[in-house]
Amino acid sequence: MIIVPEREIAGLVSADACFAAVEQVFASMAKKSARNFPVVREAIGHADALYGFKSGFDRESLALGLKSGGFWPRNTERGLTNHQSTVFLFDADTGRCRAMVGGNLLTALRTAAASAVSIKHLARADSRVLGIVGAGHQSTFQLRAALDQRPFEKVVGWNLHPEKLGRLAAVAAEKGVPFEAVDLDRLGAEADVIITITSSFAPILRAAQVRPGTHLACMGTDTSGKQEVETALVARATVFTDEIAQAVTIGEAQHAVAKGLIGAGDIVEIGAVINGDHPGRAATREITLFDGTGVGLQDLAVASAAVDLALAGGVAVEVDF
Ligand code: NAD
């Protein structure tokens, strides 16, 4: 069995490698050659932790396995990350455990890759201003990956606590793009592409604040009850997602679906656009919205890439198991 420790991931797996892995698996999902299995997520009644599994199988890449982990809210007091993830990969021919891969950084990279894939396939080619709502842990990964998708000339950012926006300004500066902290009216009025990456349970961005032609990547809502944008905005947009079953239950679309404003049949899997089976954006003034819910197959795809890179780079730990 191969072990790729968490400490090796940063040196091994680039944002580009994650982008390629996530784009491939979204395409596989839309072709029905890859399938996510039902998610298990439980409050364990200890340490206030939420623990669970996301799993699946991609018949094209033969990635089979699961991501195990969850949220331990008091980890920060111990100097640890609150979100903890480990990916286990299995040999699709024999069922033997093939690899164990640290999944914390990979989770951030695969989430950022998902919104970047949506920008590549759905944002207007002339997009020049990137808006980002949220300045938490995930936000810098989101920003870095998005900036590679279009020749953005400016980043505008908003966060509930504006003092946290410095981390976004630093990434923009590193990429040579000016950054400005703005209110939500200006963010919507200026941005061609907007990423939302918060843990909000109430709409932040209103439909009236978003211009025709905008592409939104709503990445924060991954649980029942969370919400980042007004349902009227979801209803006005052409909605794309990683997986429809998750979008209507735990994604940003859940609220518009519950109100009857849209149905599952109105939502398109982004893999269909990648495969050329759906045209994607049809008009310059169309609002496109990617509901990125986060699927287990993304984790397996990037963990498989990490194993390949670790083997090639000679840093994989091999154990007899
Ligand atoms: P974090 O705790 O580091 O940051 C949370 C962010 O949400 C901060 O910017 C905070 O200001 C903002 N926020 C919280 N409540 C808010 C409110 N009521 N109104 C406006 N802003 C509010 O979290 P993170 O690690 O950056 O993750 C952000 C979100 O992304 C979480 O909801 C997380 O579950 C989700 N997530 C999604 C995926 C996916 O695949 N879609 C993957 C990982 C994380």
PDB file of N, CA and C in Angstrom, residues 99-167:
ATOM      1  N   ALA A  99      -3.981   2.858  -1.624  1.00  0.00           N
ATOM      2  CA  ALA A  99      -3.282   4.048  -1.128  1.00  0.00           C
ATOM      3  C   ALA A  99      -4.072   4.769  -0.052  1.00  0.00           C
ATOM      4  N   MET A 100      -3.318   5.472   0.805  1.00  0.00           N
ATOM      5  CA  MET A 100      -3.900   6.355   1.808  1.00  0.00           C
ATOM      6  C   MET A 100      -3.243   7.722   1.594  1.00  0.00           C
ATOM      7  N   VAL A 101      -4.074   8.733   1.412  1.00  0.00           N
ATOM      8  CA  VAL A 101      -3.550  10.037   0.995  1.00  0.00           C
ATOM      9  C   VAL A 101      -4.095  11.131   1.912  1.00  0.00           C
ATOM     10  N   GLY A 102      -3.220  11.987   2.416  1.00  0.00           N
ATOM     11  CA  GLY A 102      -3.669  13.142   3.217  1.00  0.00           C
ATOM     12  C   GLY A 102      -4.616  13.988   2.385  1.00  0.00           C
ATOM     13  N   GLY A 103      -5.788  14.338   2.950  1.00  0.00           N
ATOM     14  CA  GLY A 103      -6.823  14.971   2.131  1.00  0.00           C
ATOM     15  C   GLY A 103      -7.152  16.414   2.486  1.00  0.00           C
ATOM     16  N   ASN A 104      -6.410  17.016   3.427  1.00  0.00           N
ATOM     17  CA  ASN A 104      -6.806  18.375   3.849  1.00  0.00           C
ATOM     18  C   ASN A 104      -6.549  19.418   2.759  1.00  0.00           C
ATOM     19  N   LEU A 105      -5.296  19.517   2.323  1.00  0.00           N
ATOM     20  CA  LEU A 105      -4.978  20.488   1.264  1.00  0.00           C
ATOM     21  C   LEU A 105      -5.684  20.102  -0.041  1.00  0.00           C
ATOM     22  N   LEU A 106      -5.755  18.791  -0.303  1.00  0.00           N
ATOM     23  CA  LEU A 106      -6.412  18.341  -1.548  1.00  0.00           C
ATOM     24  C   LEU A 106      -7.868  18.793  -1.612  1.00  0.00           C
ATOM     25  N   THR A 107      -8.544  18.851  -0.450  1.00  0.00           N
ATOM     26  CA  THR A 107      -9.947  19.288  -0.440  1.00  0.00           C
ATOM     27  C   THR A 107     -10.046  20.743  -0.919  1.00  0.00           C
ATOM     28  N   ALA A 108      -9.155  21.581  -0.424  1.00  0.00           N
ATOM     29  CA  ALA A 108      -9.172  22.993  -0.849  1.00  0.00           C
ATOM     30  C   ALA A 108      -8.843  23.107  -2.335  1.00  0.00           C
ATOM     31  N   LEU A 109      -7.856  22.318  -2.781  1.00  0.00           N
ATOM     32  CA  LEU A 109      -7.435  22.397  -4.193  1.00  0.00           C
ATOM     33  C   LEU A 109      -8.518  21.870  -5.132  1.00  0.00           C
ATOM     34  N   ARG A 110      -9.207  20.804  -4.736  1.00  0.00           N
ATOM     35  CA  ARG A 110     -10.222  20.236  -5.644  1.00  0.00           C
ATOM     36  C   ARG A 110     -11.461  21.123  -5.687  1.00  0.00           C
ATOM     37  N   THR A 111     -11.734  21.837  -4.575  1.00  0.00           N
ATOM     38  CA  THR A 111     -12.878  22.754  -4.549  1.00  0.00           C
ATOM     39  C   THR A 111     -12.582  23.967  -5.430  1.00  0.00           C
ATOM     40  N   ALA A 112     -11.363  24.459  -5.323  1.00  0.00           N
ATOM     41  CA  ALA A 112     -10.963  25.589  -6.175  1.00  0.00           C
ATOM     42  C   ALA A 112     -10.947  25.176  -7.644  1.00  0.00           C
ATOM     43  N   ALA A 113     -10.524  23.951  -7.904  1.00  0.00           N
ATOM     44  CA  ALA A 113     -10.492  23.458  -9.290  1.00  0.00           C
ATOM     45  C   ALA A 113     -11.901  23.418  -9.873  1.00  0.00           C
ATOM     46  N   ALA A 114     -12.887  23.058  -9.050  1.00  0.00           N
ATOM     47  CA  ALA A 114     -14.264  22.955  -9.552  1.00  0.00           C
ATOM     48  C   ALA A 114     -14.776  24.308 -10.037  1.00  0.00           C
ATOM     49  N   SER A 115     -14.562  25.357  -9.243  1.00  0.00           N
ATOM     50  CA  SER A 115     -15.056  26.671  -9.694  1.00  0.00           C
ATOM     51  C   SER A 115     -14.248  27.151 -10.892  1.00  0.00           C
ATOM     52  N   ALA A 116     -12.944  26.818 -10.916  1.00  0.00           N
ATOM     53  CA  ALA A 116     -12.113  27.217 -12.067  1.00  0.00           C
ATOM     54  C   ALA A 116     -12.596  26.525 -13.345  1.00  0.00           C
ATOM     55  N   VAL A 117     -12.969  25.252 -13.233  1.00  0.00           N
ATOM     56  CA  VAL A 117     -13.506  24.527 -14.399  1.00  0.00           C
ATOM     57  C   VAL A 117     -14.782  25.221 -14.884  1.00  0.00           C
ATOM     58  N   SER A 118     -15.613  25.661 -13.930  1.00  0.00           N
ATOM     59  CA  SER A 118     -16.868  26.328 -14.329  1.00  0.00           C
ATOM     60  C   SER A 118     -16.568  27.651 -15.028  1.00  0.00           C
ATOM     61  N   ILE A 119     -15.557  28.366 -14.564  1.00  0.00           N
ATOM     62  CA  ILE A 119     -15.206  29.652 -15.199  1.00  0.00           C
ATOM     63  C   ILE A 119     -14.700  29.390 -16.618  1.00  0.00           C
ATOM     64  N   LYS A 120     -13.845  28.381 -16.753  1.00  0.00           N
ATOM     65  CA  LYS A 120     -13.318  28.058 -18.087  1.00  0.00           C
ATOM     66  C   LYS A 120     -14.462  27.810 -19.074  1.00  0.00           C
ATOM     67  N   HIS A 121     -15.459  27.037 -18.647  1.00  0.00           N
ATOM     68  CA  HIS A 121     -16.486  26.597 -19.586  1.00  0.00           C
ATOM     69  C   HIS A 121     -17.703  27.510 -19.677  1.00  0.00           C
ATOM     70  N   LEU A 122     -17.900  28.407 -18.689  1.00  0.00           N
ATOM     71  CA  LEU A 122     -19.168  29.160 -18.668  1.00  0.00           C
ATOM     72  C   LEU A 122     -19.014  30.678 -18.643  1.00  0.00           C
ATOM     73  N   ALA A 123     -17.884  31.187 -18.188  1.00  0.00           N
ATOM     74  CA  ALA A 123     -17.750  32.653 -18.110  1.00  0.00           C
ATOM     75  C   ALA A 123     -17.560  33.242 -19.502  1.00  0.00           C
ATOM     76  N   ARG A 124     -17.997  34.493 -19.674  1.00  0.00           N
ATOM     77  CA  ARG A 124     -17.765  35.165 -20.952  1.00  0.00           C
ATOM     78  C   ARG A 124     -16.258  35.255 -21.210  1.00  0.00           C
ATOM     79  N   ALA A 125     -15.879  35.121 -22.493  1.00  0.00           N
ATOM     80  CA  ALA A 125     -14.449  35.172 -22.831  1.00  0.00           C
ATOM     81  C   ALA A 125     -13.858  36.536 -22.483  1.00  0.00           C
ATOM     82  N   ASP A 126     -14.687  37.595 -22.497  1.00  0.00           N
ATOM     83  CA  ASP A 126     -14.161  38.946 -22.237  1.00  0.00           C
ATOM     84  C   ASP A 126     -14.265  39.330 -20.751  1.00  0.00           C
ATOM     85  N   SER A 127     -14.424  38.363 -19.870  1.00  0.00           N
ATOM     86  CA  SER A 127     -14.481  38.658 -18.425  1.00  0.00           C
ATOM     87  C   SER A 127     -13.159  39.272 -17.966  1.00  0.00           C
ATOM     88  N   ARG A 128     -13.233  40.413 -17.270  1.00  0.00           N
ATOM     89  CA  ARG A 128     -12.008  41.096 -16.832  1.00  0.00           C
ATOM     90  C   ARG A 128     -11.984  41.416 -15.341  1.00  0.00           C
ATOM     91  N   VAL A 129     -13.184  41.407 -14.688  1.00  0.00           N
ATOM     92  CA  VAL A 129     -13.219  41.710 -13.256  1.00  0.00           C
ATOM     93  C   VAL A 129     -13.767  40.486 -12.513  1.00  0.00           C
ATOM     94  N   LEU A 130     -13.001  40.062 -11.517  1.00  0.00           N
ATOM     95  CA  LEU A 130     -13.382  38.894 -10.718  1.00  0.00           C
ATOM     96  C   LEU A 130     -13.854  39.367  -9.350  1.00  0.00           C
ATOM     97  N   GLY A 131     -15.040  38.944  -8.943  1.00  0.00           N
ATOM     98  CA  GLY A 131     -15.552  39.279  -7.616  1.00  0.00           C
ATOM     99  C   GLY A 131     -15.510  38.064  -6.720  1.00  0.00           C
ATOM    100  N   ILE A 132     -15.170  38.291  -5.455  1.00  0.00           N
ATOM    101  CA  ILE A 132     -15.152  37.157  -4.533  1.00  0.00           C
ATOM    102  C   ILE A 132     -15.838  37.556  -3.227  1.00  0.00           C
ATOM    103  N   VAL A 133     -16.792  36.729  -2.842  1.00  0.00           N
ATOM    104  CA  VAL A 133     -17.580  36.963  -1.630  1.00  0.00           C
ATOM    105  C   VAL A 133     -17.148  35.910  -0.616  1.00  0.00           C
ATOM    106  N   GLY A 134     -16.466  36.357   0.445  1.00  0.00           N
ATOM    107  CA  GLY A 134     -15.946  35.420   1.442  1.00  0.00           C
ATOM    108  C   GLY A 134     -14.430  35.501   1.489  1.00  0.00           C
ATOM    109  N   ALA A 135     -13.895  35.449   2.698  1.00  0.00           N
ATOM    110  CA  ALA A 135     -12.440  35.530   2.852  1.00  0.00           C
ATOM    111  C   ALA A 135     -11.965  34.542   3.917  1.00  0.00           C
ATOM    112  N   GLY A 136     -12.585  33.372   3.924  1.00  0.00           N
ATOM    113  CA  GLY A 136     -12.179  32.330   4.862  1.00  0.00           C
ATOM    114  C   GLY A 136     -11.060  31.475   4.291  1.00  0.00           C
ATOM    115  N   HIS A 137     -10.875  30.308   4.894  1.00  0.00           N
ATOM    116  CA  HIS A 137      -9.774  29.404   4.522  1.00  0.00           C
ATOM    117  C   HIS A 137      -9.767  29.061   3.028  1.00  0.00           C
ATOM    118  N   GLN A 138     -10.953  28.743   2.483  1.00  0.00           N
ATOM    119  CA  GLN A 138     -11.016  28.295   1.085  1.00  0.00           C
ATOM    120  C   GLN A 138     -10.768  29.423   0.083  1.00  0.00           C
ATOM    121  N   SER A 139     -11.003  30.656   0.505  1.00  0.00           N
ATOM    122  CA  SER A 139     -11.091  31.758  -0.462  1.00  0.00           C
ATOM    123  C   SER A 139      -9.795  31.984  -1.255  1.00  0.00           C
ATOM    124  N   THR A 140      -8.656  31.832  -0.624  1.00  0.00           N
ATOM    125  CA  THR A 140      -7.400  32.116  -1.347  1.00  0.00           C
ATOM    126  C   THR A 140      -7.147  31.064  -2.439  1.00  0.00           C
ATOM    127  N   PHE A 141      -7.537  29.832  -2.145  1.00  0.00           N
ATOM    128  CA  PHE A 141      -7.385  28.775  -3.160  1.00  0.00           C
ATOM    129  C   PHE A 141      -8.303  29.071  -4.347  1.00  0.00           C
ATOM    130  N   GLN A 142      -9.533  29.492  -4.013  1.00  0.00           N
ATOM    131  CA  GLN A 142     -10.501  29.836  -5.051  1.00  0.00           C
ATOM    132  C   GLN A 142      -9.954  30.940  -5.946  1.00  0.00           C
ATOM    133  N   LEU A 143      -9.441  31.973  -5.311  1.00  0.00           N
ATOM    134  CA  LEU A 143      -8.955  33.136  -6.064  1.00  0.00           C
ATOM    135  C   LEU A 143      -7.783  32.754  -6.969  1.00  0.00           C
ATOM    136  N   ARG A 144      -6.836  32.026  -6.398  1.00  0.00           N
ATOM    137  CA  ARG A 144      -5.631  31.655  -7.166  1.00  0.00           C
ATOM    138  C   ARG A 144      -6.018  30.853  -8.421  1.00  0.00           C
ATOM    139  N   ALA A 145      -6.918  29.877  -8.247  1.00  0.00           N
ATOM    140  CA  ALA A 145      -7.299  29.023  -9.392  1.00  0.00           C
ATOM    141  C   ALA A 145      -8.108  29.811 -10.416  1.00  0.00           C
ATOM    142  N   ALA A 146      -8.973  30.716  -9.950  1.00  0.00           N
ATOM    143  CA  ALA A 146      -9.830  31.473 -10.869  1.00  0.00           C
ATOM    144  C   ALA A 146      -8.999  32.432 -11.725  1.00  0.00           C
ATOM    145  N   LEU A 147      -7.977  33.029 -11.122  1.00  0.00           N
ATOM    146  CA  LEU A 147      -7.192  34.038 -11.849  1.00  0.00           C
ATOM    147  C   LEU A 147      -6.483  33.459 -13.066  1.00  0.00           C
ATOM    148  N   ASP A 148      -6.309  32.136 -13.085  1.00  0.00           N
ATOM    149  CA  ASP A 148      -5.657  31.493 -14.238  1.00  0.00           C
ATOM    150  C   ASP A 148      -6.602  31.296 -15.422  1.00  0.00           C
ATOM    151  N   GLN A 149      -7.903  31.524 -15.220  1.00  0.00           N
ATOM    152  CA  GLN A 149      -8.874  31.145 -16.261  1.00  0.00           C
ATOM    153  C   GLN A 149      -9.197  32.231 -17.285  1.00  0.00           C
ATOM    154  N   ARG A 150      -8.972  33.489 -16.922  1.00  0.00           N
ATOM    155  CA  ARG A 150      -9.229  34.606 -17.829  1.00  0.00           C
ATOM    156  C   ARG A 150      -8.157  35.664 -17.550  1.00  0.00           C
ATOM    157  N   PRO A 151      -7.888  36.569 -18.499  1.00  0.00           N
ATOM    158  CA  PRO A 151      -6.915  37.635 -18.206  1.00  0.00           C
ATOM    159  C   PRO A 151      -7.544  38.725 -17.324  1.00  0.00           C
ATOM    160  N   PHE A 152      -7.855  38.357 -16.070  1.00  0.00           N
ATOM    161  CA  PHE A 152      -8.526  39.312 -15.176  1.00  0.00           C
ATOM    162  C   PHE A 152      -7.623  40.512 -14.918  1.00  0.00           C
ATOM    163  N   GLU A 153      -8.249  41.695 -14.896  1.00  0.00           N
ATOM    164  CA  GLU A 153      -7.486  42.927 -14.691  1.00  0.00           C
ATOM    165  C   GLU A 153      -7.708  43.514 -13.311  1.00  0.00           C
ATOM    166  N   LYS A 154      -8.711  42.975 -12.585  1.00  0.00           N
ATOM    167  CA  LYS A 154      -9.019  43.515 -11.257  1.00  0.00           C
ATOM    168  C   LYS A 154      -9.789  42.474 -10.449  1.00  0.00           C
ATOM    169  N   VAL A 155      -9.549  42.481  -9.127  1.00  0.00           N
ATOM    170  CA  VAL A 155     -10.332  41.631  -8.227  1.00  0.00           C
ATOM    171  C   VAL A 155     -11.058  42.543  -7.243  1.00  0.00           C
ATOM    172  N   VAL A 156     -12.369  42.326  -7.076  1.00  0.00           N
ATOM    173  CA  VAL A 156     -13.120  43.053  -6.056  1.00  0.00           C
ATOM    174  C   VAL A 156     -13.611  42.027  -5.039  1.00  0.00           C
ATOM    175  N   GLY A 157     -13.474  42.375  -3.745  1.00  0.00           N
ATOM    176  CA  GLY A 157     -13.821  41.397  -2.716  1.00  0.00           C
ATOM    177  C   GLY A 157     -14.688  41.980  -1.624  1.00  0.00           C
ATOM    178  N   TRP A 158     -15.516  41.103  -1.051  1.00  0.00           N
ATOM    179  CA  TRP A 158     -16.370  41.482   0.089  1.00  0.00           C
ATOM    180  C   TRP A 158     -16.318  40.360   1.109  1.00  0.00           C
ATOM    181  N   ASN A 159     -16.272  40.728   2.375  1.00  0.00           N
ATOM    182  CA  ASN A 159     -16.379  39.734   3.445  1.00  0.00           C
ATOM    183  C   ASN A 159     -17.137  40.347   4.609  1.00  0.00           C
ATOM    184  N   LEU A 160     -17.860  39.507   5.318  1.00  0.00           N
ATOM    185  CA  LEU A 160     -18.632  39.965   6.477  1.00  0.00           C
ATOM    186  C   LEU A 160     -17.715  40.742   7.434  1.00  0.00           C
ATOM    187  N   HIS A 161     -16.521  40.224   7.625  1.00  0.00           N
ATOM    188  CA  HIS A 161     -15.529  40.909   8.463  1.00  0.00           C
ATOM    189  C   HIS A 161     -14.429  41.405   7.527  1.00  0.00           C
ATOM    190  N   PRO A 162     -14.504  42.699   7.125  1.00  0.00           N
ATOM    191  CA  PRO A 162     -13.595  43.192   6.073  1.00  0.00           C
ATOM    192  C   PRO A 162     -12.107  43.065   6.419  1.00  0.00           C
ATOM    193  N   GLU A 163     -11.787  43.005   7.718  1.00  0.00           N
ATOM    194  CA  GLU A 163     -10.367  42.914   8.095  1.00  0.00           C
ATOM    195  C   GLU A 163      -9.715  41.626   7.580  1.00  0.00           C
ATOM    196  N   LYS A 164     -10.525  40.633   7.216  1.00  0.00           N
ATOM    197  CA  LYS A 164      -9.978  39.362   6.698  1.00  0.00           C
ATOM    198  C   LYS A 164      -9.620  39.445   5.205  1.00  0.00           C
ATOM    199  N   LEU A 165     -10.020  40.550   4.543  1.00  0.00           N
ATOM    200  CA  LEU A 165      -9.817  40.627   3.089  1.00  0.00           C
ATOM    201  C   LEU A 165      -8.344  40.728   2.699  1.00  0.00           C
ATOM    202  N   GLY A 166      -7.487  41.008   3.660  1.00  0.00           N
ATOM    203  CA  GLY A 166      -6.055  41.135   3.378  1.00  0.00           C
ATOM    204  C   GLY A 166      -5.477  39.888   2.723  1.00  0.00           C
ATOM    205  N   ARG A 167      -5.996  38.733   3.101  1.00  0.00           N
ATOM    206  CA  ARG A 167      -5.451  37.484   2.527  1.00  0.00           C
ATOM    207  C   ARG A 167      -5.770  37.391   1.026  1.00  0.00           C
TER     208      ARG A 167
END
